[in-house]
Structures are given as structure tokens and as C-alpha cells.
Coordinates of C-alpha atoms in Angstrom, one line a residue:
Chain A
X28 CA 51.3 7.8 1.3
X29 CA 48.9 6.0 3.5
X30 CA 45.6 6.5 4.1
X31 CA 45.3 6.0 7.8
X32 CA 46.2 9.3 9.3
X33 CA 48.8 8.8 12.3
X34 CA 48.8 10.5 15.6
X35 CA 52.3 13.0 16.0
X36 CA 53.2 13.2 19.6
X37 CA 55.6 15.4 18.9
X38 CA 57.9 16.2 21.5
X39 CA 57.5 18.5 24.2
X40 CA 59.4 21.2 25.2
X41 CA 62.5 21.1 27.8
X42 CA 62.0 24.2 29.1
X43 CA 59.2 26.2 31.6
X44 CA 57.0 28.9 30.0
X45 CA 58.0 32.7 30.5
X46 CA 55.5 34.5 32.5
X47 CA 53.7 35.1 35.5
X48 CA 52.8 31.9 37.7
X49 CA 50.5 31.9 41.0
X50 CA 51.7 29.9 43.8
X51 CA 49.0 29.9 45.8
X52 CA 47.1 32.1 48.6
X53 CA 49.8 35.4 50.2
X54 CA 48.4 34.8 53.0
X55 CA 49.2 31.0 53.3
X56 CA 53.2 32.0 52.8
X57 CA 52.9 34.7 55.6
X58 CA 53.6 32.7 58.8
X59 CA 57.3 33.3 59.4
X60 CA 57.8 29.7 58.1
X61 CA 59.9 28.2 55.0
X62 CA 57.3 26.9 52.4
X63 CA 58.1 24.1 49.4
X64 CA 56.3 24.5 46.3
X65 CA 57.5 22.6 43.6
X66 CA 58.0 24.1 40.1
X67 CA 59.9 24.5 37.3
X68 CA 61.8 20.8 37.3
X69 CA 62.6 21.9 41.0
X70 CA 61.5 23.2 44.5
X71 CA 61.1 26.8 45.4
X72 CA 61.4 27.8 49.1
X73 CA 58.8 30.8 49.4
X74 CA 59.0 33.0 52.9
X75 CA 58.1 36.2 54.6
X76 CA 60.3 38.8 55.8
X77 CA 60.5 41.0 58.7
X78 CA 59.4 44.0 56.2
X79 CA 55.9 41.4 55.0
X80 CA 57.5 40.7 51.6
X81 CA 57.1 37.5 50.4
X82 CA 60.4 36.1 49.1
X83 CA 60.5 33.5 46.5
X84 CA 64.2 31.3 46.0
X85 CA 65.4 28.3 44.7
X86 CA 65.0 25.8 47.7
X87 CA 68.7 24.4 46.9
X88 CA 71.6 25.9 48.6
X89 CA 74.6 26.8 46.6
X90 CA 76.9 26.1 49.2
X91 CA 76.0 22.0 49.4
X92 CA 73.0 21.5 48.2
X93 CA 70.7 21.5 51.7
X94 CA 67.2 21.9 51.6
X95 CA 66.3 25.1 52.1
X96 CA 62.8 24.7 52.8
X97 CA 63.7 22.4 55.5
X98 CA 65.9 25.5 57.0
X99 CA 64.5 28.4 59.3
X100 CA 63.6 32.3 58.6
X101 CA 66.2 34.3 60.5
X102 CA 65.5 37.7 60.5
X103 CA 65.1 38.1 56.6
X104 CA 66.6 35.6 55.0
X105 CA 65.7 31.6 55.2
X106 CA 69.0 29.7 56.5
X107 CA 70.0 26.4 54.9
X108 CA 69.7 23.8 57.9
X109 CA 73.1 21.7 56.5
X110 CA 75.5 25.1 57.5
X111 CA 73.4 27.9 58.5
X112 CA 74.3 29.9 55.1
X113 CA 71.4 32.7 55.2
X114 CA 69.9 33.7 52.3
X115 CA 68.1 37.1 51.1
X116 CA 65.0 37.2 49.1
X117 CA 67.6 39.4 46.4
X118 CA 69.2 35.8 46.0
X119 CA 72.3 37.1 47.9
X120 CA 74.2 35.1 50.5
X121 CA 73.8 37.3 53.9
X122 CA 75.4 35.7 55.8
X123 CA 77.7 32.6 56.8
X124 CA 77.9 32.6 60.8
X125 CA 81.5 30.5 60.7
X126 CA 82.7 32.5 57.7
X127 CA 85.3 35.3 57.6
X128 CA 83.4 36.2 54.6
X129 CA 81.0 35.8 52.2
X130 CA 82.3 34.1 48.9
X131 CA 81.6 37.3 46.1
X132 CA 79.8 35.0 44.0
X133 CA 77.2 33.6 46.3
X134 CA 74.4 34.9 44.5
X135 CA 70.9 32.1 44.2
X136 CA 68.4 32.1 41.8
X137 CA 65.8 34.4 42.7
X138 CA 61.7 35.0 41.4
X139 CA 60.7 38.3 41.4
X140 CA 57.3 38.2 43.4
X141 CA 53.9 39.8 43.4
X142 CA 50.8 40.0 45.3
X143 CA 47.8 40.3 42.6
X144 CA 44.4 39.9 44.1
X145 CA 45.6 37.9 47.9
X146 CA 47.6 35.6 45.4
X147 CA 51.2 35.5 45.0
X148 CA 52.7 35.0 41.6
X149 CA 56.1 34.2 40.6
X150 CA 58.1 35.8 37.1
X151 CA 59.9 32.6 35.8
X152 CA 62.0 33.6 32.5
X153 CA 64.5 30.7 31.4
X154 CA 66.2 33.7 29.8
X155 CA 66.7 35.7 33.2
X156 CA 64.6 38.6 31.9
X157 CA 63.5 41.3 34.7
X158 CA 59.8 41.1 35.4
X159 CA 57.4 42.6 33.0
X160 CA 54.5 44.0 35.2
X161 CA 52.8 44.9 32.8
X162 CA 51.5 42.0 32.0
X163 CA 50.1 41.0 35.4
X164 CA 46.1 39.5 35.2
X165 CA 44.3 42.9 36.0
X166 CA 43.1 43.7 39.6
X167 CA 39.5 42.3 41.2
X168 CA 37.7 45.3 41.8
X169 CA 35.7 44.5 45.5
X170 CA 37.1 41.0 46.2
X171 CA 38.8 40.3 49.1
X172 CA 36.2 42.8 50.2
X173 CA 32.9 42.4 52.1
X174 CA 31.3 42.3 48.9
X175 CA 32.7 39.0 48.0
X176 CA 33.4 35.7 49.8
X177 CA 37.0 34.8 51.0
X178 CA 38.9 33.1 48.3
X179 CA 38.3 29.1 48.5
X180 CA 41.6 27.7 47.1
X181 CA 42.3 24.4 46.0
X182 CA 45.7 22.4 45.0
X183 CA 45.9 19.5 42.9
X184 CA 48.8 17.3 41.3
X185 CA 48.7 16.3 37.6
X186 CA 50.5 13.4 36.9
X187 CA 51.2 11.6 33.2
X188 CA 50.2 15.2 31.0
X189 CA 51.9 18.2 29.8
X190 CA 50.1 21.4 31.1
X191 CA 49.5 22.1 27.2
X192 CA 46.2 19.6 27.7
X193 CA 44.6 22.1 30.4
X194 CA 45.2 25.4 28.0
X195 CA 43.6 23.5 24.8
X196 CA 40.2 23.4 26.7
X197 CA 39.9 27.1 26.0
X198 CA 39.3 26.2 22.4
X199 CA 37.4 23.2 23.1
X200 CA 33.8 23.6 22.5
X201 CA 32.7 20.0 22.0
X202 CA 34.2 18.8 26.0
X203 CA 31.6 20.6 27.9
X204 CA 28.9 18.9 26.6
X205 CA 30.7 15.2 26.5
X206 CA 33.3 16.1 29.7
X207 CA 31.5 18.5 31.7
X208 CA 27.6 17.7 30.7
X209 CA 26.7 21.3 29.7
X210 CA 25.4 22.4 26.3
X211 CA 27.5 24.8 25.1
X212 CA 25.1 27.2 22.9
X213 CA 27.4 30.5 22.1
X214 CA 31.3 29.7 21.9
X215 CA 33.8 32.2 21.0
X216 CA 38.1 33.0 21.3
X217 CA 39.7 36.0 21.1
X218 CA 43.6 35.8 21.3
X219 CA 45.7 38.8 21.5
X220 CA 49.1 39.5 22.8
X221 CA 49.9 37.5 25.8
X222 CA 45.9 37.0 26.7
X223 CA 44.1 34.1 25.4
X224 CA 40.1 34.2 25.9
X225 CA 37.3 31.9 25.4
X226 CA 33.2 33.5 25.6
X227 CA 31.1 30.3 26.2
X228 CA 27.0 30.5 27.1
X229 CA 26.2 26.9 28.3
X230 CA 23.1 25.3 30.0
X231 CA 23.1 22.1 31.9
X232 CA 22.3 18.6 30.6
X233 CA 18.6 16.8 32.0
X234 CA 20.0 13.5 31.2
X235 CA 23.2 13.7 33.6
X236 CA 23.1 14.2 37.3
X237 CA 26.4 16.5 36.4
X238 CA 28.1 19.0 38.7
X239 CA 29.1 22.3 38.0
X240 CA 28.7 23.3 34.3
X241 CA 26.1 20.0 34.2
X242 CA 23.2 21.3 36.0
X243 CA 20.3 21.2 34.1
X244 CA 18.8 24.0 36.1
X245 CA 21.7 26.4 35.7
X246 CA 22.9 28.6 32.6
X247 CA 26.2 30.1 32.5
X248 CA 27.5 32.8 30.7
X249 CA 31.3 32.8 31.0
X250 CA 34.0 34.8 30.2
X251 CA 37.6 33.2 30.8
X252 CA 40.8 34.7 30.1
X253 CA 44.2 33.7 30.2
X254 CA 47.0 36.7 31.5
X255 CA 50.5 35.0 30.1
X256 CA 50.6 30.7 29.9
X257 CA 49.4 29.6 33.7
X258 CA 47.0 32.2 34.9
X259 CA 43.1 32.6 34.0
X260 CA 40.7 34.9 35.3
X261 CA 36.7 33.0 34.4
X262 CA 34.0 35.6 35.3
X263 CA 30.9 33.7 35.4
X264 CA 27.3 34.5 36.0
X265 CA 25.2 31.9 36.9
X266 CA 21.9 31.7 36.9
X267 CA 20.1 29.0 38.8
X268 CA 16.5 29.2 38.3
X269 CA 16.1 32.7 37.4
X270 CA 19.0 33.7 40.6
X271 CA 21.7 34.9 39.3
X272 CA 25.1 34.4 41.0
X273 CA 28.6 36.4 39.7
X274 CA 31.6 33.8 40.5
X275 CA 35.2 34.2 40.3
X276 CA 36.8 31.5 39.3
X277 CA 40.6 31.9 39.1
X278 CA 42.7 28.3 37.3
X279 CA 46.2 28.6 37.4
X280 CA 49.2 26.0 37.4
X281 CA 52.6 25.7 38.1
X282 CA 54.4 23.3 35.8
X283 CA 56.5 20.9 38.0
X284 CA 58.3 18.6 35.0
X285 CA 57.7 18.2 31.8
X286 CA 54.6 15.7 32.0
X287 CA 53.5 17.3 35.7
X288 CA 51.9 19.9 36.9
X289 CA 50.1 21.6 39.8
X290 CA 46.6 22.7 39.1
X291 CA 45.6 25.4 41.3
X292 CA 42.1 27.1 41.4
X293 CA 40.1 29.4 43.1
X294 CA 36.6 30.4 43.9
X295 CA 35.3 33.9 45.4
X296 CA 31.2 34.6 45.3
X297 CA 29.9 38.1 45.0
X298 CA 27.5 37.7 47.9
X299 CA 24.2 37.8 46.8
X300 CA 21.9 41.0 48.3
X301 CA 20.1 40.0 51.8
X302 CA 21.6 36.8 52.1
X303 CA 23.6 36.2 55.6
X304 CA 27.5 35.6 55.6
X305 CA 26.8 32.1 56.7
X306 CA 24.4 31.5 53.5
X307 CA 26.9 32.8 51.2
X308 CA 29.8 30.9 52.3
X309 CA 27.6 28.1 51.7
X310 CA 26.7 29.2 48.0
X311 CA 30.7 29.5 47.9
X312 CA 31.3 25.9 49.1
X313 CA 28.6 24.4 46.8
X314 CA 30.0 26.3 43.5
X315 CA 33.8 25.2 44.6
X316 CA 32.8 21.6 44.8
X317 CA 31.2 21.5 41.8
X318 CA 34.1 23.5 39.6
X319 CA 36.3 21.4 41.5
X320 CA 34.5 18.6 40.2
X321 CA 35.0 19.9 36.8
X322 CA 38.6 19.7 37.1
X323 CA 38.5 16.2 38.1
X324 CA 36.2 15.5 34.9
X325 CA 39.1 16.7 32.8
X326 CA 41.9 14.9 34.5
X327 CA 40.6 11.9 34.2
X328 CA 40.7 12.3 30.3
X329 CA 44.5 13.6 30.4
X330 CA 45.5 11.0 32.5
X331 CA 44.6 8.6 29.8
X332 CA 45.0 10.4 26.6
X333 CA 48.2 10.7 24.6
X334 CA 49.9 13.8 23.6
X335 CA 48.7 15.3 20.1
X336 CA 50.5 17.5 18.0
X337 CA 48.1 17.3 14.5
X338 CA 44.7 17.3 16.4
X339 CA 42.5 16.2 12.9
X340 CA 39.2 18.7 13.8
X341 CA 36.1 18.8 12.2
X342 CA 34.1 22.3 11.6
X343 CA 32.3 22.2 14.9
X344 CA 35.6 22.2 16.9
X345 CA 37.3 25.3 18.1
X346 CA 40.6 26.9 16.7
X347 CA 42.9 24.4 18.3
X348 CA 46.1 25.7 16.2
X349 CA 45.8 29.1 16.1
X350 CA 45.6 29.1 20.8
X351 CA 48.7 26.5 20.7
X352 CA 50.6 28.9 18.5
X353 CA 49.2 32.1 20.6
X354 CA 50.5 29.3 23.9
X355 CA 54.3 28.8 22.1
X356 CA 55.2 32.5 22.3
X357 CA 56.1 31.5 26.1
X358 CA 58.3 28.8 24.9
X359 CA 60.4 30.4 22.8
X360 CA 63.2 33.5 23.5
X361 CA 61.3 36.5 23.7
X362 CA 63.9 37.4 20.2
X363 CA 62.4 34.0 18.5
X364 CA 58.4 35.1 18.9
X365 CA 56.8 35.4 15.7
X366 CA 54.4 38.1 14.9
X367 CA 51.6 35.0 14.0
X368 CA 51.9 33.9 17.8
X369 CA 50.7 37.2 19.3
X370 CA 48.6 38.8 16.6
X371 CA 45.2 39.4 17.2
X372 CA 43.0 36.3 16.3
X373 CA 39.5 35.8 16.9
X374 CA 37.0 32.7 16.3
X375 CA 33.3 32.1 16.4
X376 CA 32.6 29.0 16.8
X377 CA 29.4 27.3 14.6
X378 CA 27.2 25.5 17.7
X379 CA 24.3 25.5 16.2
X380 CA 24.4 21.8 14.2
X381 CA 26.3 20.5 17.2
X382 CA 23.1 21.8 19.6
X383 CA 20.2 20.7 17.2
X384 CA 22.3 17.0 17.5
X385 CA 23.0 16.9 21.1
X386 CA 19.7 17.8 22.0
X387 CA 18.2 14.9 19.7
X388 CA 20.5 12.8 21.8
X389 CA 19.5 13.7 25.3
X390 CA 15.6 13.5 23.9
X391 CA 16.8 10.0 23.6
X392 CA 18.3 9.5 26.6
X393 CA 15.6 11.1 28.6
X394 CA 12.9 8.5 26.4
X395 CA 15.3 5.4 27.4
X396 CA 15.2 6.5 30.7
X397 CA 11.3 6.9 31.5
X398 CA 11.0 3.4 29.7
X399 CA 13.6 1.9 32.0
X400 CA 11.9 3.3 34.9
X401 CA 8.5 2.2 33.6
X402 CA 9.1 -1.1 33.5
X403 CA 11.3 -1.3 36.5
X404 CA 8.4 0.3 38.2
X405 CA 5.8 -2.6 36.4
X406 CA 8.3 -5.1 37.7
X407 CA 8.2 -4.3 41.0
Chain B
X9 CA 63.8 26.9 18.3
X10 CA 60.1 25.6 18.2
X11 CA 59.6 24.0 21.4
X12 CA 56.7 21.5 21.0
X13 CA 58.1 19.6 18.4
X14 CA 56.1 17.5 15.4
X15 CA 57.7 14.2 14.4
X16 CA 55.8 14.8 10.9
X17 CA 56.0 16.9 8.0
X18 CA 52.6 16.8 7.4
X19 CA 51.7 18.2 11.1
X20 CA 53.1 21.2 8.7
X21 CA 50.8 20.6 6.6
X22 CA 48.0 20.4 8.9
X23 CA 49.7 23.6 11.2
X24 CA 49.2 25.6 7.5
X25 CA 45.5 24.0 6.3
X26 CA 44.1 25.2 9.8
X27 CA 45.7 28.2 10.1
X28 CA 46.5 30.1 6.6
X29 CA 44.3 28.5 4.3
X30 CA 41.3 30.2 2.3
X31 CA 41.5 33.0 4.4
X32 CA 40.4 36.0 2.2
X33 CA 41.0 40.0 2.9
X34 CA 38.2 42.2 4.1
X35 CA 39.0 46.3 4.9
X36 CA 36.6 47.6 7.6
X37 CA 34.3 49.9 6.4
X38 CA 35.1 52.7 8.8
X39 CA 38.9 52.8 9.6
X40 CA 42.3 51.3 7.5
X41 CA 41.9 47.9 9.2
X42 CA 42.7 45.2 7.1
X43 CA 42.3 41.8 8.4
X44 CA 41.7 37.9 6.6
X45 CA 39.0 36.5 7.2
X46 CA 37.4 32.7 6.9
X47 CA 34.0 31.2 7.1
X48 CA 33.1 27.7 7.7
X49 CA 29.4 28.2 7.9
X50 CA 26.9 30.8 8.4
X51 CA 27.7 31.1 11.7
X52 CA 31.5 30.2 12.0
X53 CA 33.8 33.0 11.6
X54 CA 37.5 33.6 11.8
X55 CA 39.2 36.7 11.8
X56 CA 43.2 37.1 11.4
X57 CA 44.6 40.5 12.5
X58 CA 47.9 42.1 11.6
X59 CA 49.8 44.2 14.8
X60 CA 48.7 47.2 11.6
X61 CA 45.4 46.5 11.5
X62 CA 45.2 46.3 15.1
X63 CA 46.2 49.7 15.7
X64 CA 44.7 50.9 12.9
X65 CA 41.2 49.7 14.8
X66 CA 39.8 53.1 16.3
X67 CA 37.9 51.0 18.4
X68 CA 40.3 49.5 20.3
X69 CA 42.5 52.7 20.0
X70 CA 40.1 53.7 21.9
X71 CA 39.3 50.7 24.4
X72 CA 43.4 50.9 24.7
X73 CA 43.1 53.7 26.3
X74 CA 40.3 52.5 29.1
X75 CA 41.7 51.4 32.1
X76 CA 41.8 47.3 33.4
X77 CA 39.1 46.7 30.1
X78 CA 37.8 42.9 29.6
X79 CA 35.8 44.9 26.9
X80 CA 39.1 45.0 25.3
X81 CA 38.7 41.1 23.8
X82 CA 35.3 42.0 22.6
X83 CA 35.1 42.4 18.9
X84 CA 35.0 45.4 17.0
X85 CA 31.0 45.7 16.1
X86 CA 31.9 47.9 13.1
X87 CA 34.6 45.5 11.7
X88 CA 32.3 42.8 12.1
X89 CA 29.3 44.7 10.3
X90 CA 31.8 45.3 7.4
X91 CA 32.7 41.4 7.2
X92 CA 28.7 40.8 7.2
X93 CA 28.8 42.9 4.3
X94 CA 31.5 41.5 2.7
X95 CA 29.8 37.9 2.7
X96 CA 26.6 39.6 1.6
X97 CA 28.4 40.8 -1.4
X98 CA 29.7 37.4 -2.2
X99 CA 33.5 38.2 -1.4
X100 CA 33.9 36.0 1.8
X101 CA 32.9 32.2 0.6
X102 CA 30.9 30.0 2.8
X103 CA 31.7 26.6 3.7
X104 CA 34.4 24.5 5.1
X105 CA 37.0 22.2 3.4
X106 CA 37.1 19.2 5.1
X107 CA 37.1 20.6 8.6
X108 CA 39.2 23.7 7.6

């Protein structure tokens, strides 16, 4: 045997995780248009009927193969714009206007669909199991109410990683302080079932000019769970010089291939007593830039890592196995989960070596910096 | 069939250091809740539940019960009290092995 340990890629899975998945904002389906969204190695074509349902179908027609969401809503169902074939939101062919009749078997895939909290989320089972309500992420008491700001909702494209790389942050405790800038000084998980949750306290860096978790004048007390494999709820509290803000965050992602994905994420702001609409949409704006920012901290390290199945971790790093065995019940027939992948598991996290180090480190860079000013200031 | 797939046995290895080693039984103090448990420090815990000891947990019988709960992922504060006793008494070893 060799002494060099080796990295296993492994290989990753063919298929799309079971579960609930969040295409976006209800309201930006509801204009009586056809809308693409790509998922799930293909293209959905997601519309609203007369009746205000969103509809959710596979965006190829089984007649030829048009492009449904190049078609048109008629009435309630989108028509393919190749032959008109008119499709239901049951996956049922409705009508074919040249047609004596409608073959027996024209029947499309269909997504069972949901409004949760102004979102609208998608049951994708490569088994063809009914959709299991039960396990929708909970309601938001008061948002999309006057007591919170409008949801500020954001789409990005991940090229080049498996979405498995965005669900190990939730055990990563050591990123925030090298990805994000933040000193993460309580860090905790607590799998169970189809949730997957990480507790984290974390106070900004003075040695980075870092947004979001990276200001030195904010602490954060967050609470982030994941409902099913591509849907988290992060409550957060921030407090920025003694005023506290709550903010929703909401992360979700619909896997497009097998190394892409779309990273979707939303912010709503409890607005803040005595403060003006206009003030708190600001507040809003400023805490989505800066999450936003977060997300593009960590795609620029999955863009450039490699795929890791034996992750070698030292004592300060968070349970890495135990959330990608909790994240493989979704990948496996519901008849092939193992009791291990859904039992309750919970992890504290040790940050109190990692703290005492990182802040002899920013001491240093803080001391570096003042001399470099000094003499930049002597030079001049 | 597991879907991410190692190319190494010893990923199997690794899967079983991380996840099953050293991990020693403690019964809460209160209720029939047996769970594993394994510390890598003072302050590093891990706690393995069973679906049994998870519904033997009167706590979260209880918190079950409560509608929409995030308290729900919270820990039980009396199974936790009875794992601080069970280090106290020497039955829960401190220290890692090697990162596990």
C-alpha cells in the first residue's frame, strides 16, 4: 500500500434526486405565457391556466418532438407550435385540431406542482411516485405580508460541479472563515429524516473588506435547514452594530445535468419597526447583494475544485459523511433507503482551537497591514 | 444501487472510520433512549440515533406533536445532560483518532 493518500472521484449519479424542487417566483409563471426552465437532463415548460393553476410539463411534445415552450397557452393547456397538439397540465393530450381523435396513449410527463411561500416547486421522482406533501419546507408565517419585504429572487447557472458541492457547505465549518470571511464561533448539524440542518453563530472578519457573512461589524446567528435535497430555509438574525435585522434567506437549485445546476435564492427582510418602505427595501437590496456575493465566493471554488468522494478531514471539520449519506436517500429507490441515511444524527462541532488560531492570524494581518500603511504613509 | 459511486475500497474504509467508529452507547437518564455517542474533544460531540430511540425521546414526542416546529432539530437538553454525565463518569472517551 502506498503512503500518499489518493483523491476518489467517484462517480456521480445518473439520475435526479426525489423531492421537492423550487422553480422560481409563482408569480413570474402567472402571465398566460409558456416559460422554459431547464431541469432534470431536460426543459420543463411551466404555464398558468384559466383556473390560476400553475402547470408544470415536459417541454417536448410526444407527437414530434416541438418545443413546447416555444408553443402558446390556449385555454388550459400550452399547444406545441410544430402541430398545434394541446396539452393539459394532467399530462393528457386535449386536443389535436386536425385529428379525428386523440391517440389513447397520448399521455406527457407531468410535475405535480405547489405554491409554498409565492414559490412554486416541482415533485420530481425518477420512480413516478405521487407527491408526498408532507414533506413540503413548512410555511413563512407573515411573509409575503406587510411585515416583510417582497421576495428579492435571484438565478444563477453552475457550470463544471455536481450540486452535491453546494449541500456539503452545510457541514463545512472551516469555509466561512477562509470562503466567506466570517469567524464561525458556535457550529452545529442536526440531520433527521428528509431535513438536513446546520446552527452556525459567525462574526465578521477586520482584516477582509468581505460582504455578507464578512463584515466585521455584523454577527450572525443562523439557522439553515434543508426540506428534501434542493430546498433550504436560513433564518438569520443579524446584528449590525447592536441593530438587529431577521432575514430570510431561501437557497434552492434545480439540477440541470449531471455536472450543472441552477442556483436559485431568495431574500425577504422583516421590516425593521419605524423604518419607511423605501428604507427597508433598501436594507433588502444591501443584504441580497451581499448573500448574493456569498454564492459567488463559493462558485468560484466549485468551478475549480475536483469531485471528492473520501474527503480526508481533520477534527475541526464538520461531519461531511454522515450529511452525504443523510443527501443519498434521494438518490436511491425509496425501497433501497437505508435506516443510517435518515436516522437522526447530530454533531457539534469543536471551534474553539480553530477560533483561538484564526484570530492569531487576523492579529497578524491587521499588524502587516498598519506597517504597510505606515511606511507607505512615511514614503509619501 | 449506491448512486455516488467510490472508485476505492478504502473510500469504505474511510465511509466506516468517520461514521461507525468508536462510537460508544449512552441511555438517557429520563426516558428508554438509547443512542452512540463520540467525542473528539471537550467540546466536539456526535450523537447517532436509532428510528427507536427517536421515538422513544419524550421530548420530541412531544415537539412531534407541535405544529410547523424548527424547535424540532434542537437537541434534547435532557439527553444531552445524561451524555455530560456519562463523560463525567469516564464512559464516553475524549479525544480524536486521527481526525475521527
Amino acid at each position: 500500500m502506498t503512503e500518499t493518500r489518493m483523491l476518489d472521484q467517484g462517480t456521480t449519479p445518473i439520475r435526479f434526486a426525489r423531492g421537492w424542487h423550487c422553480l422560481g417566483l409563482a408569480s413570474d409563471f402567472a402571465d398566460g405565457k409558456p416559460h422554459a426552465v431547464p431541469g432534470f437532463g431536460g426543459k420543463l415548460v411551466v404555464w398558468q391556466d384559466s383556473e390560476g393553476e400553475l402547470n408544470a410539463l415536459d417541454g417536448y411534445c410526444r407527437h414530434m418532438g416541438g418545443d413546447l415552450t416555444q408553443g402558446e397557452v390556449k385555454g388550459d393547456t400550452i399547444a406545441c407550435p410544430f402541430h398545434d397538439w394541446r396539452w393539459g397540465g394532467d399530462g393528457k393530450c386535449k386536443a389535436i385540431p386536425y385529428a379525428r381523435r386523440v391517440p389513447l396513449r397520448a399521455r406527457t410527463q407531468r410535475y405535480e406542482t405547489t405554491v409554498r411561500n409565492g414559490q412554486l416547486l416541482v415533485w420530481h421522482d425518477p420512480e413516478g411516485s405521487a407527491a408526498d406533501h408532507d414533506i413540503l419546507p413548512p410555511e413563512l408565517p407573515d411573509v409575503m405580508t406587510d411585515k416583510y419585504t417582497p421576495w428579492s429572487w435571484h438565478t444563477k447557472e453552475i457550470n463544471g460541479s455536481h450540486c452535491r458541492e453546494l449541500i456539503d457547505n452545510v457541514a463545512d465549518m472551516a469555509h466561512f472563515y477562509y470562503v466567506h470571511f466570517a469567524f464561525p464561533t458556535s457550529f452545529r448539524n442536526i440531520f433527521d429524516g428528509h431535513t438536513a440542518t446546520q446552527f452556525m453563530e459567525s462574526k465578521g472578519r477586520p482584516d477582509t473588506s468581505g460582504a455578507g457573512y464578512g463584515d466585521e461589524n455584523s454577527t450572525l446567528k443562523s439557522v439553515a435547514t434543508y426540506y428534501g435535497p434542493a430546498y433550504m430555509i436560513n433564518w438569520l438574525e443579524v446584528d449590525y452594530k447592536g441593530f438587529v435585522t431577521e432575514v430570510i434567506l431561501i437557497n434552492c437549485h434545480i439540477p440541470t445535468g449531471p455536472e450543472t445546476f441552477t442556483l436559485q435564492y431568495g431574500i425577504s427582510v422583516r421590516k425593521p419597526e419605524g423604518l419607511d418602505d423605501k428604507t427597508c427595501a433598501y436594507i433588502a437590496e444591501r443584504y441580497t447583494e451581499s448573500f448574493g456575493e456569498g454564492f459567488l465566493q463559493d462558485v468560484a471554488i466549485w468551478e475549480n475544485k475536483v469531485a471528492v468522494q473520501n474527503p480526508l478531514l481533520c477534527e475541526e471539520d464538520g461531519p461531511v459523511y454522515q450529511l452525504r449519506r443523510w443527501y443519498e436517500q434521494f438518490y436511491v429507490d425509496v425501497a433501497d433507503v437505508k435506516p443510517e441515511m435518515v436516522d437522526r444524527f447530530e454533531f457539534e462541532v469543536d471551534t474553539t482551537k480553530a477560533n483561538e488560531y484564526w484570530h492569531a492570524e487576523v492579529a497578524e494581518n491587521l499588524a502587516k497591514r498598519a506597517s504597510a500603511e505606515a511606511s507607505a504613509s512615511a514614503d509619501a | 444501487m449506491a448512486s455516488f459511486v467510490p472508485t476505492s475500497e478504502e473510500t469504505l474504509d474511510d465511509l466506516r472510520h468517520y461514521t461507525e467508529d468508536r462510537l460508544v452507547e449512552v441511555a438517557c437518564l429520563d426516558c428508554l433512549a438509547r443512542v452512540r455517542v463520540k467525542k473528539n474533544s471537550d467540546h466536539q460531540t456526535s450523537v447517532q440515533w436509532t428510528a427507536e430511540a427517536r421515538s422513544d425521546c419524550q421530548e420530541f414526542v412531544r415537539r412531534d406533536q407541535r405544529p410547523g416546529g424548527r424547535d424540532v432539530h434542537k437537541p434534547c437538553a435532557r439527553l444531552m445532560a445524561s451524555i455530560d454525565d456519562a463523560v463525567r463518569a469516564g464512559d464516553v472517551p475524549v479525544g480524536a483518532y486521527d481526525g475521527y
